[in-house]
PDB file of C-alpha atoms in Angstrom:
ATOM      1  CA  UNK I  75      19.420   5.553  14.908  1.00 37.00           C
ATOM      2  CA  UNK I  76      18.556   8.075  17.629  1.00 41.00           C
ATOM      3  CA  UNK I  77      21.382  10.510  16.288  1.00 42.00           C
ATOM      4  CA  UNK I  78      20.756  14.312  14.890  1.00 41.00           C
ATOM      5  CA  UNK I  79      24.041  15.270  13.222  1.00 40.00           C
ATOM      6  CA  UNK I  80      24.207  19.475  12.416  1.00 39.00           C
ATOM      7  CA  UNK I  81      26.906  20.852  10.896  1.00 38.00           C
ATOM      8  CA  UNK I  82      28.572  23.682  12.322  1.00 38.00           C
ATOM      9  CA  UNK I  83      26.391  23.893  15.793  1.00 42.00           C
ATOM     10  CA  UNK I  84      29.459  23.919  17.659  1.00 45.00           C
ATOM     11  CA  UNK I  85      30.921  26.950  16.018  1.00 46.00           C
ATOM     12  CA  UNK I  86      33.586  25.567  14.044  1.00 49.00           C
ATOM     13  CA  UNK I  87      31.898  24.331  11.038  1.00 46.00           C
ATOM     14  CA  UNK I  88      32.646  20.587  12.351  1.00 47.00           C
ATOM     15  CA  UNK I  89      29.114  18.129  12.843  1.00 44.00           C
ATOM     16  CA  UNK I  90      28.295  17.836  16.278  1.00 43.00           C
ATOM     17  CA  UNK I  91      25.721  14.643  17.212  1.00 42.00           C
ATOM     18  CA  UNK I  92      23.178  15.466  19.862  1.00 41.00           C
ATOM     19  CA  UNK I  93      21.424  12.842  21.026  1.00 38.00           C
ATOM     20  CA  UNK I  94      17.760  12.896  21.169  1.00 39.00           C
ATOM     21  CA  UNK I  95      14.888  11.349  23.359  1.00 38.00           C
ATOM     22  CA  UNK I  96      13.923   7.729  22.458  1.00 38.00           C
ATOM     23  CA  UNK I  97      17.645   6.852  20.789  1.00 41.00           C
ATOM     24  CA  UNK I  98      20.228   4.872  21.626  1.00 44.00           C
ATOM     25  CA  UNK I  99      23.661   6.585  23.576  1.00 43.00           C
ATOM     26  CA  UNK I 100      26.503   6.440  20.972  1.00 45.00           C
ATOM     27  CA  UNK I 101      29.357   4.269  22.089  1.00 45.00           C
ATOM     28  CA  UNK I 102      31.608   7.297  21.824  1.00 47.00           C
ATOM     29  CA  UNK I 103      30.765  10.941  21.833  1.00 46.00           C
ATOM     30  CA  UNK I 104      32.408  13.865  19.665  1.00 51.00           C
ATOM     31  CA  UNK I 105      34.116  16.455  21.450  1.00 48.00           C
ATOM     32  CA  UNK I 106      31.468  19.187  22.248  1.00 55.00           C
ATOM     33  CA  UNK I 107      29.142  16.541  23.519  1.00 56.00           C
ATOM     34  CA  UNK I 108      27.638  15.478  26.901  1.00 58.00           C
ATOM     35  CA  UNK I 109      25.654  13.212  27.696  1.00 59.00           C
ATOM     36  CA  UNK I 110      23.489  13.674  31.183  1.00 65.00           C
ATOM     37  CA  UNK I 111      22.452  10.350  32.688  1.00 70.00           C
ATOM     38  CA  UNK I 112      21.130   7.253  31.217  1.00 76.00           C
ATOM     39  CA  UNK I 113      17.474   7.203  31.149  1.00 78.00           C
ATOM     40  CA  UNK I 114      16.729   3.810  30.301  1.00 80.00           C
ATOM     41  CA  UNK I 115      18.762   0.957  29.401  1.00 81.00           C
ATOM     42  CA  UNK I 116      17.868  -1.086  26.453  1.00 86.00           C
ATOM     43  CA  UNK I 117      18.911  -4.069  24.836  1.00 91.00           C
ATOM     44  CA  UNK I 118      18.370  -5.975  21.557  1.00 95.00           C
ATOM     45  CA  UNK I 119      15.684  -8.366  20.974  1.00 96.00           C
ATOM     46  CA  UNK I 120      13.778  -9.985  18.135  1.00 97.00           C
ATOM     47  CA  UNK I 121      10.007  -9.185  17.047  1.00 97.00           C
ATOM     48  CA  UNK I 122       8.587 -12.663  15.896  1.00 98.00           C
ATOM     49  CA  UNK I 123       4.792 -12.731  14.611  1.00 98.00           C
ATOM     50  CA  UNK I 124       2.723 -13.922  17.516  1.00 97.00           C
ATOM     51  CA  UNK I 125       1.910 -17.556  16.564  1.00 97.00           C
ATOM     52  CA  UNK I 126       5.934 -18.013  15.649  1.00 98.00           C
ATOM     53  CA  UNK I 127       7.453 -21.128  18.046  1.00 97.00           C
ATOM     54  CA  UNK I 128      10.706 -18.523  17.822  1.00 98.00           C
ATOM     55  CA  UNK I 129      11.490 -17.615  21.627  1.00 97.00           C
ATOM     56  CA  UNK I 130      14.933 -16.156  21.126  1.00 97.00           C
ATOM     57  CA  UNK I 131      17.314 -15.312  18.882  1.00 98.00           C
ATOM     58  CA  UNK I 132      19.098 -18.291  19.966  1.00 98.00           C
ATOM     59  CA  UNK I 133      16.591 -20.215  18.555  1.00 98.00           C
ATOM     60  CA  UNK I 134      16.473 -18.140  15.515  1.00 98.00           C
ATOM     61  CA  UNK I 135      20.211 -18.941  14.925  1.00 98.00           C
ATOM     62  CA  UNK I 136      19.818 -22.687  15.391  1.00 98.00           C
ATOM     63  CA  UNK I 137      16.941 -22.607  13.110  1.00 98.00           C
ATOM     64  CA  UNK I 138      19.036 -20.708  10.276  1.00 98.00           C
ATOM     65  CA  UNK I 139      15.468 -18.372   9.791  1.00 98.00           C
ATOM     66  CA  UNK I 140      15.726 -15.273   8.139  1.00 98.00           C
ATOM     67  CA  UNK I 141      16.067 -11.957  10.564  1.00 98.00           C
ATOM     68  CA  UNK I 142      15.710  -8.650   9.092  1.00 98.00           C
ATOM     69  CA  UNK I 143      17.768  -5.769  10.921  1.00 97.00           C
ATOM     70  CA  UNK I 144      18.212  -2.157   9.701  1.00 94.00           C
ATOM     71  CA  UNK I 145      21.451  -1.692   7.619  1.00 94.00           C
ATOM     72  CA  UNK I 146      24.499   0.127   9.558  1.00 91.00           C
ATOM     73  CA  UNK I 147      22.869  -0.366  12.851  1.00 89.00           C
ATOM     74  CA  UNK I 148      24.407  -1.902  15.764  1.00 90.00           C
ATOM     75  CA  UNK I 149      21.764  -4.521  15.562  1.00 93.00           C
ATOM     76  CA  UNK I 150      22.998  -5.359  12.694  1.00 94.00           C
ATOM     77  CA  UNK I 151      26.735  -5.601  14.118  1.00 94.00           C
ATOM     78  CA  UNK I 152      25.409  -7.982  16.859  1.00 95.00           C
ATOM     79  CA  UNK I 153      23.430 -10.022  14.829  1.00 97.00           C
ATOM     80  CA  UNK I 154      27.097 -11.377  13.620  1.00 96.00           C
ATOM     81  CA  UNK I 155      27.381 -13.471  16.614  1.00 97.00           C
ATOM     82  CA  UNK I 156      24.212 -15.509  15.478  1.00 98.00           C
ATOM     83  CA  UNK I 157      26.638 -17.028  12.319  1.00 97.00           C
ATOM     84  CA  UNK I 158      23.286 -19.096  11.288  1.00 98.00           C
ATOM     85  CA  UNK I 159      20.960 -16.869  11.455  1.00 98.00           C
ATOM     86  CA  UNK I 160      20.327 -15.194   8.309  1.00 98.00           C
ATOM     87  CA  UNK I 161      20.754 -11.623   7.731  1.00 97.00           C
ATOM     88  CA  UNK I 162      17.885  -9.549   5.399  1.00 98.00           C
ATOM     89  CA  UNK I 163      19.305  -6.161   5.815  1.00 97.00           C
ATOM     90  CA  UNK I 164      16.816  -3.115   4.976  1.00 97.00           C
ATOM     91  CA  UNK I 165      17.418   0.453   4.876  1.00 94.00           C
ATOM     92  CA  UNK I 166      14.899   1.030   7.627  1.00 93.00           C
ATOM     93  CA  UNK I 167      13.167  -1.106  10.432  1.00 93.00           C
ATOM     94  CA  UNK I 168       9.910  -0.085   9.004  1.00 94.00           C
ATOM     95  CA  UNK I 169      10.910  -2.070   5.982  1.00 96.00           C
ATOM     96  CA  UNK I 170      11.625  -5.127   8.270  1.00 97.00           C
ATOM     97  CA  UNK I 171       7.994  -4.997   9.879  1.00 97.00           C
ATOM     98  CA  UNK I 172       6.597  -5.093   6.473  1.00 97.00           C
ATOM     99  CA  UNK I 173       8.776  -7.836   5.301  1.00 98.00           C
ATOM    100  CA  UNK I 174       7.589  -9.749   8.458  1.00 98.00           C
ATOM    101  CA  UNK I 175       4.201  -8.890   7.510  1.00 97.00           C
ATOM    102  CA  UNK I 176       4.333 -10.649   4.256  1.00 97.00           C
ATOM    103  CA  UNK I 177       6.488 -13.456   5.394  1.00 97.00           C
ATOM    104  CA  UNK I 178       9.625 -12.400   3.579  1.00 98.00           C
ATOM    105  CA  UNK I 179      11.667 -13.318   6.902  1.00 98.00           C
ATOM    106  CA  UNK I 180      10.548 -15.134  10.244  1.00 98.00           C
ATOM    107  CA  UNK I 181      11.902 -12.187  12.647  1.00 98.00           C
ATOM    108  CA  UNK I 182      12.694  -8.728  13.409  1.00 98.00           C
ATOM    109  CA  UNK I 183      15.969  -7.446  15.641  1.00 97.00           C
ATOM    110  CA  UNK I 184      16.678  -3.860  17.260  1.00 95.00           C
ATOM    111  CA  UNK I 185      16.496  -2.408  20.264  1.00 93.00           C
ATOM    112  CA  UNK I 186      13.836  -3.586  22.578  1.00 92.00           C
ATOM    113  CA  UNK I 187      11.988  -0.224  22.723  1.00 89.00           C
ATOM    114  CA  UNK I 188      11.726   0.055  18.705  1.00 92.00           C
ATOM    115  CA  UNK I 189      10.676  -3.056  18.705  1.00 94.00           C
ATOM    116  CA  UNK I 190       8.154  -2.578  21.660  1.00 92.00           C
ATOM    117  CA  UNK I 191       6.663   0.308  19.167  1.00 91.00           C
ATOM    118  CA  UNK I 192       6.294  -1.838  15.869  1.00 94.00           C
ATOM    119  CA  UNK I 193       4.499  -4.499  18.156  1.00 93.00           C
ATOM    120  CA  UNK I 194       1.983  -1.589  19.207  1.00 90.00           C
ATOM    121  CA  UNK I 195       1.286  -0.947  15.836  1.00 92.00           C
ATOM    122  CA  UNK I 196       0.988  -4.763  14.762  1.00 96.00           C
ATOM    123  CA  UNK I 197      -1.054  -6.732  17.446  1.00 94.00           C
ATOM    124  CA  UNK I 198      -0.058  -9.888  15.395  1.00 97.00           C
ATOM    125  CA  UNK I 199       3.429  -8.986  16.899  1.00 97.00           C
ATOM    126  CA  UNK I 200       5.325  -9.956  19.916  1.00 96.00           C
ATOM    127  CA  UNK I 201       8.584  -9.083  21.363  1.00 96.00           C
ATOM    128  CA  UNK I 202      10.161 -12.101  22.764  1.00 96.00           C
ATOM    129  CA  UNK I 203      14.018 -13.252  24.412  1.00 96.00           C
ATOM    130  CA  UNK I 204      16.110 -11.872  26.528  1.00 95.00           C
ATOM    131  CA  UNK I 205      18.530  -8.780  25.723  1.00 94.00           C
ATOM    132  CA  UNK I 206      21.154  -9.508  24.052  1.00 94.00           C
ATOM    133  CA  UNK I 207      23.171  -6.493  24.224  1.00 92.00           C
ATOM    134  CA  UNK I 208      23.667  -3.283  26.251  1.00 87.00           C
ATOM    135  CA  UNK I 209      21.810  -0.262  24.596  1.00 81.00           C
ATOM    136  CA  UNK I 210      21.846   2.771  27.005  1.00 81.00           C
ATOM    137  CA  UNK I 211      19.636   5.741  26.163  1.00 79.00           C
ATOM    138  CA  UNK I 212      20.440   9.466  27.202  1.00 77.00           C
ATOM    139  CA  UNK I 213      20.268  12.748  26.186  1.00 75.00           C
ATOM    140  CA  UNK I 214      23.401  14.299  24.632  1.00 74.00           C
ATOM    141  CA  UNK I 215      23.995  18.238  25.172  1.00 76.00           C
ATOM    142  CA  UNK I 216      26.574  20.875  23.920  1.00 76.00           C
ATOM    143  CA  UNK I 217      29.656  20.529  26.195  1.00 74.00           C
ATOM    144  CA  UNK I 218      29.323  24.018  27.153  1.00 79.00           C
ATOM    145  CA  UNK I 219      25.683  23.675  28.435  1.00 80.00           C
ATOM    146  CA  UNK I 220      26.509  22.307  31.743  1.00 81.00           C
ATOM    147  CA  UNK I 221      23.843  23.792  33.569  1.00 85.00           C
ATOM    148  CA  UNK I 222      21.141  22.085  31.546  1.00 83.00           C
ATOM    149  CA  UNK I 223      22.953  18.589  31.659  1.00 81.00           C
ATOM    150  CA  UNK I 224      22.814  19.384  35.639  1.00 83.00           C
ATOM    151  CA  UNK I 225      19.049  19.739  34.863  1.00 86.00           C
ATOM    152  CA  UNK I 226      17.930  17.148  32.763  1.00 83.00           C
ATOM    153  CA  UNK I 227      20.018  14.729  35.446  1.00 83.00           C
ATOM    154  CA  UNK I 228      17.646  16.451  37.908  1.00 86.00           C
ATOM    155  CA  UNK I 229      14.855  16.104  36.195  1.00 86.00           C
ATOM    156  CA  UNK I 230      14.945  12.341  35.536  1.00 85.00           C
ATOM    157  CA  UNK I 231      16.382  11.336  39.066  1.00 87.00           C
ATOM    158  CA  UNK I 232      13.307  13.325  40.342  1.00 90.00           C
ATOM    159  CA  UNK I 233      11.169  11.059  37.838  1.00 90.00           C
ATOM    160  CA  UNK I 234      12.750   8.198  39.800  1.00 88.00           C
ATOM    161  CA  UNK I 235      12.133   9.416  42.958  1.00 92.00           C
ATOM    162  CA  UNK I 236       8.738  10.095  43.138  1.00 94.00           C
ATOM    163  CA  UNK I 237       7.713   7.058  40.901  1.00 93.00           C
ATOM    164  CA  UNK I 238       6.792   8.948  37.491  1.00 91.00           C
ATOM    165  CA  UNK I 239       9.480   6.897  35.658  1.00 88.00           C
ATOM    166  CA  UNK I 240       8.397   3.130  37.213  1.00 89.00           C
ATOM    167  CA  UNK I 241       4.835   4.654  36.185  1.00 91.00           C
ATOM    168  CA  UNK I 242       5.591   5.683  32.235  1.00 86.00           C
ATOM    169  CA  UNK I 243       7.427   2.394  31.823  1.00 83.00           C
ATOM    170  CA  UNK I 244       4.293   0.016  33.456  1.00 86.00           C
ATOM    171  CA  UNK I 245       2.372   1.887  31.169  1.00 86.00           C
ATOM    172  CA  UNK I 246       3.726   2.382  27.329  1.00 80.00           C
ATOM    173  CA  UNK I 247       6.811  -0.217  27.848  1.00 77.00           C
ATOM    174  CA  UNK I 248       5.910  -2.944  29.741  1.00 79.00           C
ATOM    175  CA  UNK I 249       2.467  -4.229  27.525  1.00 77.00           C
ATOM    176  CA  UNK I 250       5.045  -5.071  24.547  1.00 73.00           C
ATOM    177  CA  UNK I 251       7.935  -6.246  26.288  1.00 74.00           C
ATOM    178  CA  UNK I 252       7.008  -9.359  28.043  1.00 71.00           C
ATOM    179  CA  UNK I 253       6.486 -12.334  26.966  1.00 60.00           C
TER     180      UNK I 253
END
């Protein structure tokens, strides 16, 4: 999720993860890896279809419905905590949005900005709940490329300086992330 693994970038033959724009931070970095500033914080949610009476995953739970998260994800690690809910684990979110699609489960849970996404490509979609864990997004850079972490961090504290950040979330994140 979010992760680009290459073997032998750091010179030793040993993977290295870089992070990439638009994933999730791993919890803990390799050694050769940076990661400049957060860019966004993120947190879990559920994608119900938008006539469901679902409001949360809390309600999911108590309901015992059927909520599809991507196998191996974190999602799917914090989905534990919902004992009742039940778990339709697919190799790939995509799968989930089709499985929601035909009615194979009542709800969809990842990261609010995946989610955000399938609900832009499925108007029949909403993103509803609060977060329900911490997802922090950044960009992770060779250890020994300090002077482009010091730019990136530049880059996006300029972006929420002068208002460019507030601006890109109003306008792609905001539409599919309220309620």
């Amino acid at each position: 999720n979010g992760r680009i693994v290459v073997a032998g970038e750091d010179g030793t033959g040993a993977p290295t993860t870089f992070q990439f724009l638009g994933g999730d931070a791993p919890r803990s970095r390799p050694l050769g890896e940076r990661r400049a500033v957060e860019y966004f914080h993120a947190g879990q949610r559920v994608l119900v279809k938008v006539d469901s009476t679902y409001r949360s995953i809390a309600d999911l739970d108590a309901a015992g419905a059927t909520v599809c998260v991507p196998d191996g994800s974190t999602n799917q690690e914090n989905l534990t905590a919902y004992p009742d809910a039940v778990a339709v684990v697919r190799t790939d979110i995509s799968d989930c949005l089709v499985d929601l699609q035909q009615g194979q489960v009542e709800a969809i849970t990842g990261d609010d900005t995946v989610l955000a996404g399938l609900a832009a490509q499925d108007p029949a979609t909403k993103v509803v709940g609060d977060q329900f864990s911490n997802e922090p997004y950044g960009l992770g850079v060779r250890a020994d490329r300090i002077d482009f972490v010091k730019f990136v961090n530049s880059v996006i504290e300029d972006m929420r300086l002068d208002g460019r950040w507030a601006a890109i979330y109003e306008r792609w994140l905001v539409p599919s992330l309220t309620d």
